[in-house]
Every structure is written in C-alpha cells, then in structure tokens.
Amino acid sequence: MRSHFLFVGFSLLLSGCLSARDLPGVRMKVGAAEAAQHLVTPEFIRGCADKVAKAYPSATVVSSFALSPEAAARFNDLEELLPKDNIVALVAQTTHKDVFGHEHKSYAGCSYRLQDGRLVFHELHGAGSFVKIIAVR
C-alpha cells in the first residue's frame, strides 16, 4: 500500500500537477520573493555579485542573478527551529574547475531578510549551499 502512495506521489510530481512552488517549505518563500521583487535593482544585484566574486574567486558566474524561492527554502539559521517567511535568495548559476580540470556547475548568491520594506543582507552562500537543480525566477 505504501508503494502505491509513493508511486502516485512521484507520478503527480513528474506530471507537473505538483510544482516546487506547492511544496510546504517553498510556499511561504514565494510570497517573500514576490514582495521583494521591486527592491531588486541592478545596483543591488551588482552588490551581491561583487560579494560572490570576492568570496569565491575560482567561481565564474554564468547566468544572471535572480530571486529563487526554492533556494531560500533550502536554508535557515541553525538556531531557528521553524523556517522564516521573510528570507529571500538572490542566486546565479556558477561554474568552477577542480584541481583535475573538471568543470562543476553550481549556484552561488546572497540571502536577505525582508524587513520594513527593504532587503537586509543575511548571508553569503557558495557552491555547497545549493543543490544543482533549483528554479530561478
């Protein structure tokens, strides 16, 4: 019986009936990302890009920075027991080469807290912070 539920769940996910937006941890982050969208200016993006470039000089940014509720849902402060709905993530796809010359794709970016109608820097996130597949809006 349990395998039937698992089969139906995977079928719904693969058919598109359940999107990443509908997952419980992501649902609250979508609202925060939508509220923060107008605050993300080119200068704001440049500030995050500069922080990423300074902290991770071996990483090359290969896409534009954008808000990602899925990325924001993947992390919280360790001391927080419940996820916060006011955290947004500004991320971009990056590549870097290891010591053997193999290229690896990942994401890097910055997280911010939406407080009093403005974005306050929270934390810088490198390649290990995100999985390879996240949706970027």
mmCIF file of N, CA and C in Angstrom:
data_model
loop_
_atom_site.group_PDB
_atom_site.id
_atom_site.type_symbol
_atom_site.label_atom_id
_atom_site.label_comp_id
_atom_site.label_asym_id
_atom_site.label_seq_id
_atom_site.Cartn_x
_atom_site.Cartn_y
_atom_site.Cartn_z
ATOM 1 N N MET A 1 0.826 -1.185 0.000
ATOM 2 C CA MET A 1 0.000 0.000 0.000
ATOM 3 C C MET A 1 0.877 1.258 0.000
ATOM 4 N N ARG A 2 1.941 1.239 0.798
ATOM 5 C CA ARG A 2 2.827 2.392 0.870
ATOM 6 C C ARG A 2 3.476 2.658 -0.486
ATOM 7 N N SER A 3 3.797 1.606 -1.210
ATOM 8 C CA SER A 3 4.416 1.783 -2.521
ATOM 9 C C SER A 3 3.442 2.417 -3.511
ATOM 10 N N HIS A 4 2.148 2.165 -3.340
ATOM 11 C CA HIS A 4 1.156 2.791 -4.210
ATOM 12 C C HIS A 4 1.113 4.310 -3.990
ATOM 13 N N PHE A 5 1.166 4.728 -2.718
ATOM 14 C CA PHE A 5 1.185 6.160 -2.420
ATOM 15 C C PHE A 5 2.447 6.812 -2.975
ATOM 16 N N LEU A 6 3.557 6.133 -2.841
ATOM 17 C CA LEU A 6 4.813 6.639 -3.353
ATOM 18 C C LEU A 6 4.752 6.762 -4.875
ATOM 19 N N PHE A 7 4.200 5.755 -5.537
ATOM 20 C CA PHE A 7 4.073 5.763 -6.988
ATOM 21 C C PHE A 7 3.180 6.916 -7.445
ATOM 22 N N VAL A 8 2.057 7.118 -6.787
ATOM 23 C CA VAL A 8 1.135 8.195 -7.146
ATOM 24 C C VAL A 8 1.792 9.551 -6.904
ATOM 25 N N GLY A 9 2.508 9.689 -5.792
ATOM 26 C CA GLY A 9 3.188 10.946 -5.488
ATOM 27 C C GLY A 9 4.224 11.306 -6.529
ATOM 28 N N PHE A 10 5.052 10.344 -6.914
ATOM 29 C CA PHE A 10 6.048 10.605 -7.941
ATOM 30 C C PHE A 10 5.391 10.884 -9.286
ATOM 31 N N SER A 11 4.301 10.194 -9.580
ATOM 32 C CA SER A 11 3.597 10.425 -10.843
ATOM 33 C C SER A 11 3.062 11.845 -10.912
ATOM 34 N N LEU A 12 2.466 12.316 -9.815
ATOM 35 C CA LEU A 12 1.947 13.684 -9.785
ATOM 36 C C LEU A 12 3.065 14.707 -9.922
ATOM 37 N N LEU A 13 4.170 14.468 -9.251
ATOM 38 C CA LEU A 13 5.290 15.387 -9.318
ATOM 39 C C LEU A 13 5.865 15.443 -10.730
ATOM 40 N N LEU A 14 6.035 14.297 -11.349
ATOM 41 C CA LEU A 14 6.587 14.254 -12.696
ATOM 42 C C LEU A 14 5.621 14.776 -13.745
ATOM 43 N N SER A 15 4.328 14.650 -13.509
ATOM 44 C CA SER A 15 3.351 15.122 -14.488
ATOM 45 C C SER A 15 3.145 16.623 -14.396
ATOM 46 N N GLY A 16 3.677 17.257 -13.372
ATOM 47 C CA GLY A 16 3.555 18.697 -13.253
ATOM 48 C C GLY A 16 2.387 19.144 -12.413
ATOM 49 N N CYS A 17 1.624 18.220 -11.859
ATOM 50 C CA CYS A 17 0.493 18.606 -11.018
ATOM 51 C C CYS A 17 0.975 19.225 -9.716
ATOM 52 N N LEU A 18 2.098 18.786 -9.246
ATOM 53 C CA LEU A 18 2.714 19.383 -8.061
ATOM 54 C C LEU A 18 3.996 20.064 -8.522
ATOM 55 N N SER A 19 4.079 21.356 -8.353
ATOM 56 C CA SER A 19 5.305 22.049 -8.718
ATOM 57 C C SER A 19 6.102 22.333 -7.458
ATOM 58 N N ALA A 20 7.330 22.790 -7.640
ATOM 59 C CA ALA A 20 8.166 23.117 -6.492
ATOM 60 C C ALA A 20 7.530 24.230 -5.667
ATOM 61 N N ARG A 21 6.764 25.111 -6.314
ATOM 62 C CA ARG A 21 6.087 26.199 -5.602
ATOM 63 C C ARG A 21 5.086 25.688 -4.588
ATOM 64 N N ASP A 22 4.543 24.498 -4.817
ATOM 65 C CA ASP A 22 3.496 23.968 -3.958
ATOM 66 C C ASP A 22 4.033 23.212 -2.748
ATOM 67 N N LEU A 23 5.324 22.998 -2.684
ATOM 68 C CA LEU A 23 5.900 22.302 -1.546
ATOM 69 C C LEU A 23 5.800 23.185 -0.306
ATOM 70 N N PRO A 24 5.539 22.597 0.852
ATOM 71 C CA PRO A 24 5.299 23.387 2.067
ATOM 72 C C PRO A 24 6.398 24.384 2.416
ATOM 73 N N GLY A 25 7.652 24.011 2.305
ATOM 74 C CA GLY A 25 8.734 24.926 2.661
ATOM 75 C C GLY A 25 8.913 26.054 1.667
ATOM 76 N N VAL A 26 8.493 25.832 0.433
ATOM 77 C CA VAL A 26 8.685 26.821 -0.622
ATOM 78 C C VAL A 26 7.515 27.797 -0.689
ATOM 79 N N ARG A 27 6.342 27.337 -0.343
ATOM 80 C CA ARG A 27 5.125 28.145 -0.479
ATOM 81 C C ARG A 27 5.265 29.508 0.202
ATOM 82 N N MET A 28 5.800 29.533 1.420
ATOM 83 C CA MET A 28 5.933 30.800 2.136
ATOM 84 C C MET A 28 7.022 31.677 1.542
ATOM 85 N N LYS A 29 8.011 31.078 0.906
ATOM 86 C CA LYS A 29 9.099 31.853 0.313
ATOM 87 C C LYS A 29 8.671 32.538 -0.981
ATOM 88 N N VAL A 30 7.675 31.980 -1.669
ATOM 89 C CA VAL A 30 7.184 32.583 -2.902
ATOM 90 C C VAL A 30 6.623 33.966 -2.616
ATOM 91 N N GLY A 31 5.852 34.100 -1.548
ATOM 92 C CA GLY A 31 5.294 35.398 -1.175
ATOM 93 C C GLY A 31 6.367 36.414 -0.851
ATOM 94 N N ALA A 32 7.408 35.983 -0.148
ATOM 95 C CA ALA A 32 8.510 36.885 0.194
ATOM 96 C C ALA A 32 9.245 37.324 -1.072
ATOM 97 N N ALA A 33 9.471 36.404 -2.001
ATOM 98 C CA ALA A 33 10.161 36.739 -3.250
ATOM 99 C C ALA A 33 9.339 37.716 -4.080
ATOM 100 N N GLU A 34 8.023 37.515 -4.121
ATOM 101 C CA GLU A 34 7.170 38.427 -4.871
ATOM 102 C C GLU A 34 7.157 39.816 -4.235
ATOM 103 N N ALA A 35 7.156 39.877 -2.904
ATOM 104 C CA ALA A 35 7.177 41.168 -2.211
ATOM 105 C C ALA A 35 8.510 41.884 -2.393
ATOM 106 N N ALA A 36 9.591 41.142 -2.560
ATOM 107 C CA ALA A 36 10.928 41.729 -2.678
ATOM 108 C C ALA A 36 11.315 42.050 -4.113
ATOM 109 N N GLN A 37 10.556 41.583 -5.074
ATOM 110 C CA GLN A 37 10.934 41.723 -6.489
ATOM 111 C C GLN A 37 11.221 43.174 -6.878
ATOM 112 N N HIS A 38 10.404 44.106 -6.439
ATOM 113 C CA HIS A 38 10.604 45.506 -6.833
ATOM 114 C C HIS A 38 11.827 46.138 -6.154
ATOM 115 N N LEU A 39 12.356 45.503 -5.122
ATOM 116 C CA LEU A 39 13.533 46.023 -4.419
ATOM 117 C C LEU A 39 14.843 45.594 -5.069
ATOM 118 N N VAL A 40 14.784 44.640 -5.963
ATOM 119 C CA VAL A 40 15.993 44.098 -6.589
ATOM 120 C C VAL A 40 16.315 44.934 -7.827
ATOM 121 N N THR A 41 17.213 45.897 -7.643
ATOM 122 C CA THR A 41 17.639 46.788 -8.717
ATOM 123 C C THR A 41 18.971 46.303 -9.282
ATOM 124 N N PRO A 42 19.385 46.818 -10.435
ATOM 125 C CA PRO A 42 20.699 46.427 -10.972
ATOM 126 C C PRO A 42 21.848 46.712 -10.001
ATOM 127 N N GLU A 43 21.769 47.802 -9.261
ATOM 128 C CA GLU A 43 22.822 48.109 -8.288
ATOM 129 C C GLU A 43 22.827 47.087 -7.151
ATOM 130 N N PHE A 44 21.635 46.673 -6.749
ATOM 131 C CA PHE A 44 21.506 45.672 -5.695
ATOM 132 C C PHE A 44 22.113 44.348 -6.154
ATOM 133 N N ILE A 45 21.822 43.953 -7.381
ATOM 134 C CA ILE A 45 22.366 42.714 -7.950
ATOM 135 C C ILE A 45 23.884 42.811 -8.044
ATOM 136 N N ARG A 46 24.389 43.960 -8.468
ATOM 137 C CA ARG A 46 25.828 44.155 -8.582
ATOM 138 C C ARG A 46 26.507 43.998 -7.216
ATOM 139 N N GLY A 47 25.856 44.454 -6.156
ATOM 140 C CA GLY A 47 26.414 44.303 -4.812
ATOM 141 C C GLY A 47 26.568 42.847 -4.420
ATOM 142 N N CYS A 48 25.557 42.034 -4.717
ATOM 143 C CA CYS A 48 25.645 40.603 -4.418
ATOM 144 C C CYS A 48 26.701 39.939 -5.297
ATOM 145 N N ALA A 49 26.735 40.308 -6.575
ATOM 146 C CA ALA A 49 27.724 39.728 -7.491
ATOM 147 C C ALA A 49 29.147 40.042 -7.035
ATOM 148 N N ASP A 50 29.357 41.259 -6.541
ATOM 149 C CA ASP A 50 30.687 41.626 -6.039
ATOM 150 C C ASP A 50 31.069 40.801 -4.812
ATOM 151 N N LYS A 51 30.109 40.562 -3.926
ATOM 152 C CA LYS A 51 30.378 39.746 -2.738
ATOM 153 C C LYS A 51 30.732 38.313 -3.121
ATOM 154 N N VAL A 52 30.012 37.764 -4.095
ATOM 155 C CA VAL A 52 30.285 36.396 -4.562
ATOM 156 C C VAL A 52 31.668 36.335 -5.201
ATOM 157 N N ALA A 53 31.985 37.308 -6.056
ATOM 158 C CA ALA A 53 33.284 37.314 -6.738
ATOM 159 C C ALA A 53 34.436 37.438 -5.742
ATOM 160 N N LYS A 54 34.259 38.237 -4.707
ATOM 161 C CA LYS A 54 35.321 38.424 -3.718
ATOM 162 C C LYS A 54 35.507 37.176 -2.851
ATOM 163 N N ALA A 55 34.401 36.555 -2.444
ATOM 164 C CA ALA A 55 34.483 35.394 -1.562
ATOM 165 C C ALA A 55 34.859 34.104 -2.297
ATOM 166 N N TYR A 56 34.465 33.988 -3.565
ATOM 167 C CA TYR A 56 34.713 32.760 -4.336
ATOM 168 C C TYR A 56 35.397 33.119 -5.653
ATOM 169 N N PRO A 57 36.679 33.462 -5.621
ATOM 170 C CA PRO A 57 37.362 33.901 -6.847
ATOM 171 C C PRO A 57 37.496 32.813 -7.911
ATOM 172 N N SER A 58 37.413 31.555 -7.535
ATOM 173 C CA SER A 58 37.532 30.487 -8.532
ATOM 174 C C SER A 58 36.215 30.206 -9.247
ATOM 175 N N ALA A 59 35.115 30.782 -8.778
ATOM 176 C CA ALA A 59 33.816 30.568 -9.402
ATOM 177 C C ALA A 59 33.570 31.613 -10.486
ATOM 178 N N THR A 60 32.975 31.178 -11.586
ATOM 179 C CA THR A 60 32.607 32.072 -12.676
ATOM 180 C C THR A 60 31.091 32.089 -12.770
ATOM 181 N N VAL A 61 30.493 33.262 -12.688
ATOM 182 C CA VAL A 61 29.042 33.400 -12.795
ATOM 183 C C VAL A 61 28.674 33.276 -14.271
ATOM 184 N N VAL A 62 27.769 32.339 -14.589
ATOM 185 C CA VAL A 62 27.407 32.073 -15.983
ATOM 186 C C VAL A 62 25.954 32.408 -16.300
ATOM 187 N N SER A 63 25.205 32.916 -15.343
ATOM 188 C CA SER A 63 23.831 33.346 -15.608
ATOM 189 C C SER A 63 23.569 34.614 -14.813
ATOM 190 N N SER A 64 22.426 35.213 -15.056
ATOM 191 C CA SER A 64 22.109 36.429 -14.314
ATOM 192 C C SER A 64 21.556 36.078 -12.935
ATOM 193 N N PHE A 65 21.719 36.985 -12.002
ATOM 194 C CA PHE A 65 21.202 36.797 -10.653
ATOM 195 C C PHE A 65 19.692 37.016 -10.668
ATOM 196 N N ALA A 66 18.981 36.179 -9.930
ATOM 197 C CA ALA A 66 17.525 36.288 -9.836
ATOM 198 C C ALA A 66 17.068 35.729 -8.492
ATOM 199 N N LEU A 67 15.876 36.137 -8.081
ATOM 200 C CA LEU A 67 15.304 35.615 -6.840
ATOM 201 C C LEU A 67 14.864 34.176 -7.034
ATOM 202 N N SER A 68 15.090 33.346 -6.039
ATOM 203 C CA SER A 68 14.691 31.943 -6.099
ATOM 204 C C SER A 68 14.077 31.515 -4.773
ATOM 205 N N PRO A 69 12.742 31.344 -4.736
ATOM 206 C CA PRO A 69 12.107 30.847 -3.513
ATOM 207 C C PRO A 69 12.589 29.455 -3.134
ATOM 208 N N GLU A 70 12.881 28.622 -4.134
ATOM 209 C CA GLU A 70 13.357 27.269 -3.868
ATOM 210 C C GLU A 70 14.700 27.291 -3.164
ATOM 211 N N ALA A 71 15.575 28.217 -3.571
ATOM 212 C CA ALA A 71 16.874 28.331 -2.907
ATOM 213 C C ALA A 71 16.705 28.855 -1.483
ATOM 214 N N ALA A 72 15.820 29.813 -1.306
ATOM 215 C CA ALA A 72 15.593 30.376 0.032
ATOM 216 C C ALA A 72 15.022 29.333 0.986
ATOM 217 N N ALA A 73 14.275 28.385 0.459
ATOM 218 C CA ALA A 73 13.672 27.356 1.308
ATOM 219 C C ALA A 73 14.691 26.323 1.771
ATOM 220 N N ARG A 74 15.878 26.305 1.173
ATOM 221 C CA ARG A 74 16.875 25.287 1.487
ATOM 222 C C ARG A 74 17.730 25.615 2.701
ATOM 223 N N PHE A 75 17.650 26.828 3.200
ATOM 224 C CA PHE A 75 18.493 27.162 4.335
ATOM 225 C C PHE A 75 17.783 28.107 5.281
ATOM 226 N N ASN A 76 18.163 28.019 6.509
ATOM 227 C CA ASN A 76 17.740 28.903 7.588
ATOM 228 C C ASN A 76 18.885 28.956 8.577
ATOM 229 N N ASP A 77 18.815 29.876 9.500
ATOM 230 C CA ASP A 77 19.812 29.876 10.563
ATOM 231 C C ASP A 77 19.666 28.595 11.370
ATOM 232 N N LEU A 78 20.762 28.058 11.839
ATOM 233 C CA LEU A 78 20.705 26.814 12.593
ATOM 234 C C LEU A 78 19.925 26.959 13.888
ATOM 235 N N GLU A 79 19.931 28.160 14.462
ATOM 236 C CA GLU A 79 19.218 28.338 15.721
ATOM 237 C C GLU A 79 17.705 28.477 15.534
ATOM 238 N N GLU A 80 17.262 28.625 14.303
ATOM 239 C CA GLU A 80 15.835 28.765 14.054
ATOM 240 C C GLU A 80 15.196 27.393 13.888
ATOM 241 N N LEU A 81 14.210 27.101 14.691
ATOM 242 C CA LEU A 81 13.539 25.812 14.592
ATOM 243 C C LEU A 81 12.505 25.790 13.478
ATOM 244 N N LEU A 82 11.836 26.900 13.270
ATOM 245 C CA LEU A 82 10.834 26.989 12.225
ATOM 246 C C LEU A 82 11.341 27.901 11.111
ATOM 247 N N PRO A 83 11.050 27.567 9.862
ATOM 248 C CA PRO A 83 11.514 28.415 8.763
ATOM 249 C C PRO A 83 10.880 29.797 8.827
ATOM 250 N N LYS A 84 11.633 30.793 8.458
ATOM 251 C CA LYS A 84 11.150 32.167 8.434
ATOM 252 C C LYS A 84 10.621 32.491 7.034
ATOM 253 N N ASP A 85 9.525 33.212 6.973
ATOM 254 C CA ASP A 85 8.951 33.536 5.673
ATOM 255 C C ASP A 85 9.522 34.813 5.090
ATOM 256 N N ASN A 86 10.404 35.501 5.791
ATOM 257 C CA ASN A 86 10.920 36.766 5.287
ATOM 258 C C ASN A 86 12.316 36.652 4.670
ATOM 259 N N ILE A 87 12.802 35.462 4.403
ATOM 260 C CA ILE A 87 14.122 35.286 3.790
ATOM 261 C C ILE A 87 13.947 35.062 2.288
ATOM 262 N N VAL A 88 14.727 35.809 1.511
ATOM 263 C CA VAL A 88 14.744 35.633 0.062
ATOM 264 C C VAL A 88 16.178 35.340 -0.363
ATOM 265 N N ALA A 89 16.329 34.677 -1.498
ATOM 266 C CA ALA A 89 17.653 34.322 -2.007
ATOM 267 C C ALA A 89 17.827 34.877 -3.411
ATOM 268 N N LEU A 90 18.941 35.543 -3.633
ATOM 269 C CA LEU A 90 19.323 36.064 -4.937
ATOM 270 C C LEU A 90 20.482 35.197 -5.404
ATOM 271 N N VAL A 91 20.261 34.382 -6.429
ATOM 272 C CA VAL A 91 21.274 33.401 -6.830
ATOM 273 C C VAL A 91 21.532 33.451 -8.333
ATOM 274 N N ALA A 92 22.684 32.907 -8.713
ATOM 275 C CA ALA A 92 23.058 32.768 -10.118
ATOM 276 C C ALA A 92 23.816 31.458 -10.278
ATOM 277 N N GLN A 93 23.750 30.906 -11.475
ATOM 278 C CA GLN A 93 24.487 29.679 -11.744
ATOM 279 C C GLN A 93 25.965 30.025 -11.913
ATOM 280 N N THR A 94 26.815 29.173 -11.356
ATOM 281 C CA THR A 94 28.257 29.367 -11.445
ATOM 282 C C THR A 94 28.929 28.091 -11.927
ATOM 283 N N THR A 95 30.141 28.225 -12.391
ATOM 284 C CA THR A 95 30.981 27.073 -12.725
ATOM 285 C C THR A 95 32.340 27.285 -12.072
ATOM 286 N N HIS A 96 32.992 26.202 -11.767
ATOM 287 C CA HIS A 96 34.364 26.265 -11.286
ATOM 288 C C HIS A 96 35.073 24.972 -11.658
ATOM 289 N N LYS A 97 36.370 25.053 -11.781
ATOM 290 C CA LYS A 97 37.160 23.872 -12.129
ATOM 291 C C LYS A 97 37.870 23.364 -10.893
ATOM 292 N N ASP A 98 37.893 22.026 -10.773
ATOM 293 C CA ASP A 98 38.608 21.429 -9.654
ATOM 294 C C ASP A 98 40.088 21.280 -10.021
ATOM 295 N N VAL A 99 40.860 20.674 -9.138
ATOM 296 C CA VAL A 99 42.307 20.542 -9.359
ATOM 297 C C VAL A 99 42.643 19.662 -10.556
ATOM 298 N N PHE A 100 41.705 18.836 -10.990
ATOM 299 C CA PHE A 100 41.926 17.963 -12.136
ATOM 300 C C PHE A 100 41.440 18.586 -13.435
ATOM 301 N N GLY A 101 40.895 19.805 -13.379
ATOM 302 C CA GLY A 101 40.433 20.493 -14.578
ATOM 303 C C GLY A 101 38.999 20.203 -14.963
ATOM 304 N N HIS A 102 38.281 19.443 -14.135
ATOM 305 C CA HIS A 102 36.875 19.148 -14.435
ATOM 306 C C HIS A 102 36.010 20.334 -14.029
ATOM 307 N N GLU A 103 35.060 20.670 -14.891
ATOM 308 C CA GLU A 103 34.176 21.799 -14.610
ATOM 309 C C GLU A 103 32.946 21.329 -13.839
ATOM 310 N N HIS A 104 32.601 22.075 -12.803
ATOM 311 C CA HIS A 104 31.438 21.747 -11.982
ATOM 312 C C HIS A 104 30.470 22.928 -12.007
ATOM 313 N N LYS A 105 29.181 22.618 -12.137
ATOM 314 C CA LYS A 105 28.150 23.650 -12.128
ATOM 315 C C LYS A 105 27.473 23.678 -10.766
ATOM 316 N N SER A 106 27.175 24.865 -10.311
ATOM 317 C CA SER A 106 26.508 25.029 -9.036
ATOM 318 C C SER A 106 25.825 26.387 -9.027
ATOM 319 N N TYR A 107 25.411 26.817 -7.857
ATOM 320 C CA TYR A 107 24.806 28.130 -7.676
ATOM 321 C C TYR A 107 25.491 28.836 -6.524
ATOM 322 N N ALA A 108 25.543 30.138 -6.588
ATOM 323 C CA ALA A 108 26.055 30.962 -5.503
ATOM 324 C C ALA A 108 25.180 32.203 -5.422
ATOM 325 N N GLY A 109 25.165 32.814 -4.276
ATOM 326 C CA GLY A 109 24.358 34.015 -4.148
ATOM 327 C C GLY A 109 24.295 34.520 -2.724
ATOM 328 N N CYS A 110 23.327 35.379 -2.494
ATOM 329 C CA CYS A 110 23.161 36.036 -1.206
ATOM 330 C C CYS A 110 21.733 35.825 -0.715
ATOM 331 N N SER A 111 21.602 35.735 0.590
ATOM 332 C CA SER A 111 20.258 35.707 1.164
ATOM 333 C C SER A 111 20.038 37.015 1.913
ATOM 334 N N TYR A 112 18.797 37.429 1.937
ATOM 335 C CA TYR A 112 18.412 38.692 2.552
ATOM 336 C C TYR A 112 17.154 38.471 3.373
ATOM 337 N N ARG A 113 16.989 39.305 4.385
ATOM 338 C CA ARG A 113 15.753 39.333 5.160
ATOM 339 C C ARG A 113 14.946 40.533 4.677
ATOM 340 N N LEU A 114 13.677 40.299 4.422
ATOM 341 C CA LEU A 114 12.765 41.368 4.043
ATOM 342 C C LEU A 114 12.239 41.986 5.332
ATOM 343 N N GLN A 115 12.727 43.201 5.650
ATOM 344 C CA GLN A 115 12.354 43.860 6.907
ATOM 345 C C GLN A 115 11.956 45.307 6.622
ATOM 346 N N ASP A 116 10.797 45.675 7.064
ATOM 347 C CA ASP A 116 10.301 47.049 6.940
ATOM 348 C C ASP A 116 10.388 47.573 5.511
ATOM 349 N N GLY A 117 10.050 46.739 4.545
ATOM 350 C CA GLY A 117 10.026 47.161 3.154
ATOM 351 C C GLY A 117 11.382 47.310 2.493
ATOM 352 N N ARG A 118 12.415 46.742 3.085
ATOM 353 C CA ARG A 118 13.738 46.767 2.460
ATOM 354 C C ARG A 118 14.434 45.440 2.695
ATOM 355 N N LEU A 119 15.454 45.171 1.881
ATOM 356 C CA LEU A 119 16.206 43.933 1.991
ATOM 357 C C LEU A 119 17.474 44.166 2.794
ATOM 358 N N VAL A 120 17.660 43.371 3.845
ATOM 359 C CA VAL A 120 18.824 43.464 4.720
ATOM 360 C C VAL A 120 19.669 42.210 4.501
ATOM 361 N N PHE A 121 20.961 42.417 4.206
ATOM 362 C CA PHE A 121 21.854 41.288 3.941
ATOM 363 C C PHE A 121 21.837 40.311 5.116
ATOM 364 N N HIS A 122 21.726 39.023 4.773
ATOM 365 C CA HIS A 122 21.678 37.971 5.788
ATOM 366 C C HIS A 122 22.943 37.117 5.737
ATOM 367 N N GLU A 123 23.235 36.541 4.560
ATOM 368 C CA GLU A 123 24.372 35.622 4.473
ATOM 369 C C GLU A 123 24.775 35.416 3.017
ATOM 370 N N LEU A 124 26.057 35.117 2.819
ATOM 371 C CA LEU A 124 26.594 34.779 1.509
ATOM 372 C C LEU A 124 26.594 33.262 1.380
ATOM 373 N N HIS A 125 26.209 32.754 0.217
ATOM 374 C CA HIS A 125 26.114 31.304 0.017
ATOM 375 C C HIS A 125 26.920 30.904 -1.210
ATOM 376 N N GLY A 126 27.777 29.918 -1.011
ATOM 377 C CA GLY A 126 28.614 29.424 -2.091
ATOM 378 C C GLY A 126 28.064 28.153 -2.701
ATOM 379 N N ALA A 127 28.908 27.488 -3.442
ATOM 380 C CA ALA A 127 28.500 26.314 -4.211
ATOM 381 C C ALA A 127 27.915 25.201 -3.350
ATOM 382 N N GLY A 128 28.374 25.027 -2.146
ATOM 383 C CA GLY A 128 27.871 23.951 -1.300
ATOM 384 C C GLY A 128 26.524 24.218 -0.675
ATOM 385 N N SER A 129 26.027 25.438 -0.794
ATOM 386 C CA SER A 129 24.764 25.801 -0.147
ATOM 387 C C SER A 129 23.532 25.340 -0.906
ATOM 388 N N PHE A 130 23.661 25.149 -2.193
ATOM 389 C CA PHE A 130 22.512 24.831 -3.029
ATOM 390 C C PHE A 130 22.735 23.521 -3.769
ATOM 391 N N VAL A 131 21.663 22.840 -4.069
ATOM 392 C CA VAL A 131 21.764 21.682 -4.947
ATOM 393 C C VAL A 131 21.803 22.178 -6.370
ATOM 394 N N LYS A 132 22.114 21.319 -7.322
ATOM 395 C CA LYS A 132 22.275 21.748 -8.700
ATOM 396 C C LYS A 132 20.976 22.191 -9.352
ATOM 397 N N ILE A 133 19.863 21.610 -8.953
ATOM 398 C CA ILE A 133 18.600 21.929 -9.615
ATOM 399 C C ILE A 133 17.732 22.770 -8.706
ATOM 400 N N ILE A 134 17.676 24.062 -8.982
ATOM 401 C CA ILE A 134 16.754 24.960 -8.301
ATOM 402 C C ILE A 134 16.158 25.882 -9.335
ATOM 403 N N ALA A 135 14.974 26.302 -9.113
ATOM 404 C CA ALA A 135 14.321 27.189 -10.065
ATOM 405 C C ALA A 135 14.683 28.620 -9.744
ATOM 406 N N VAL A 136 15.028 29.360 -10.766
ATOM 407 C CA VAL A 136 15.355 30.766 -10.615
ATOM 408 C C VAL A 136 14.316 31.550 -11.381
ATOM 409 N N ARG A 137 13.700 32.490 -10.747
ATOM 410 C CA ARG A 137 12.636 33.289 -11.368
ATOM 411 C C ARG A 137 13.232 34.471 -12.082
#
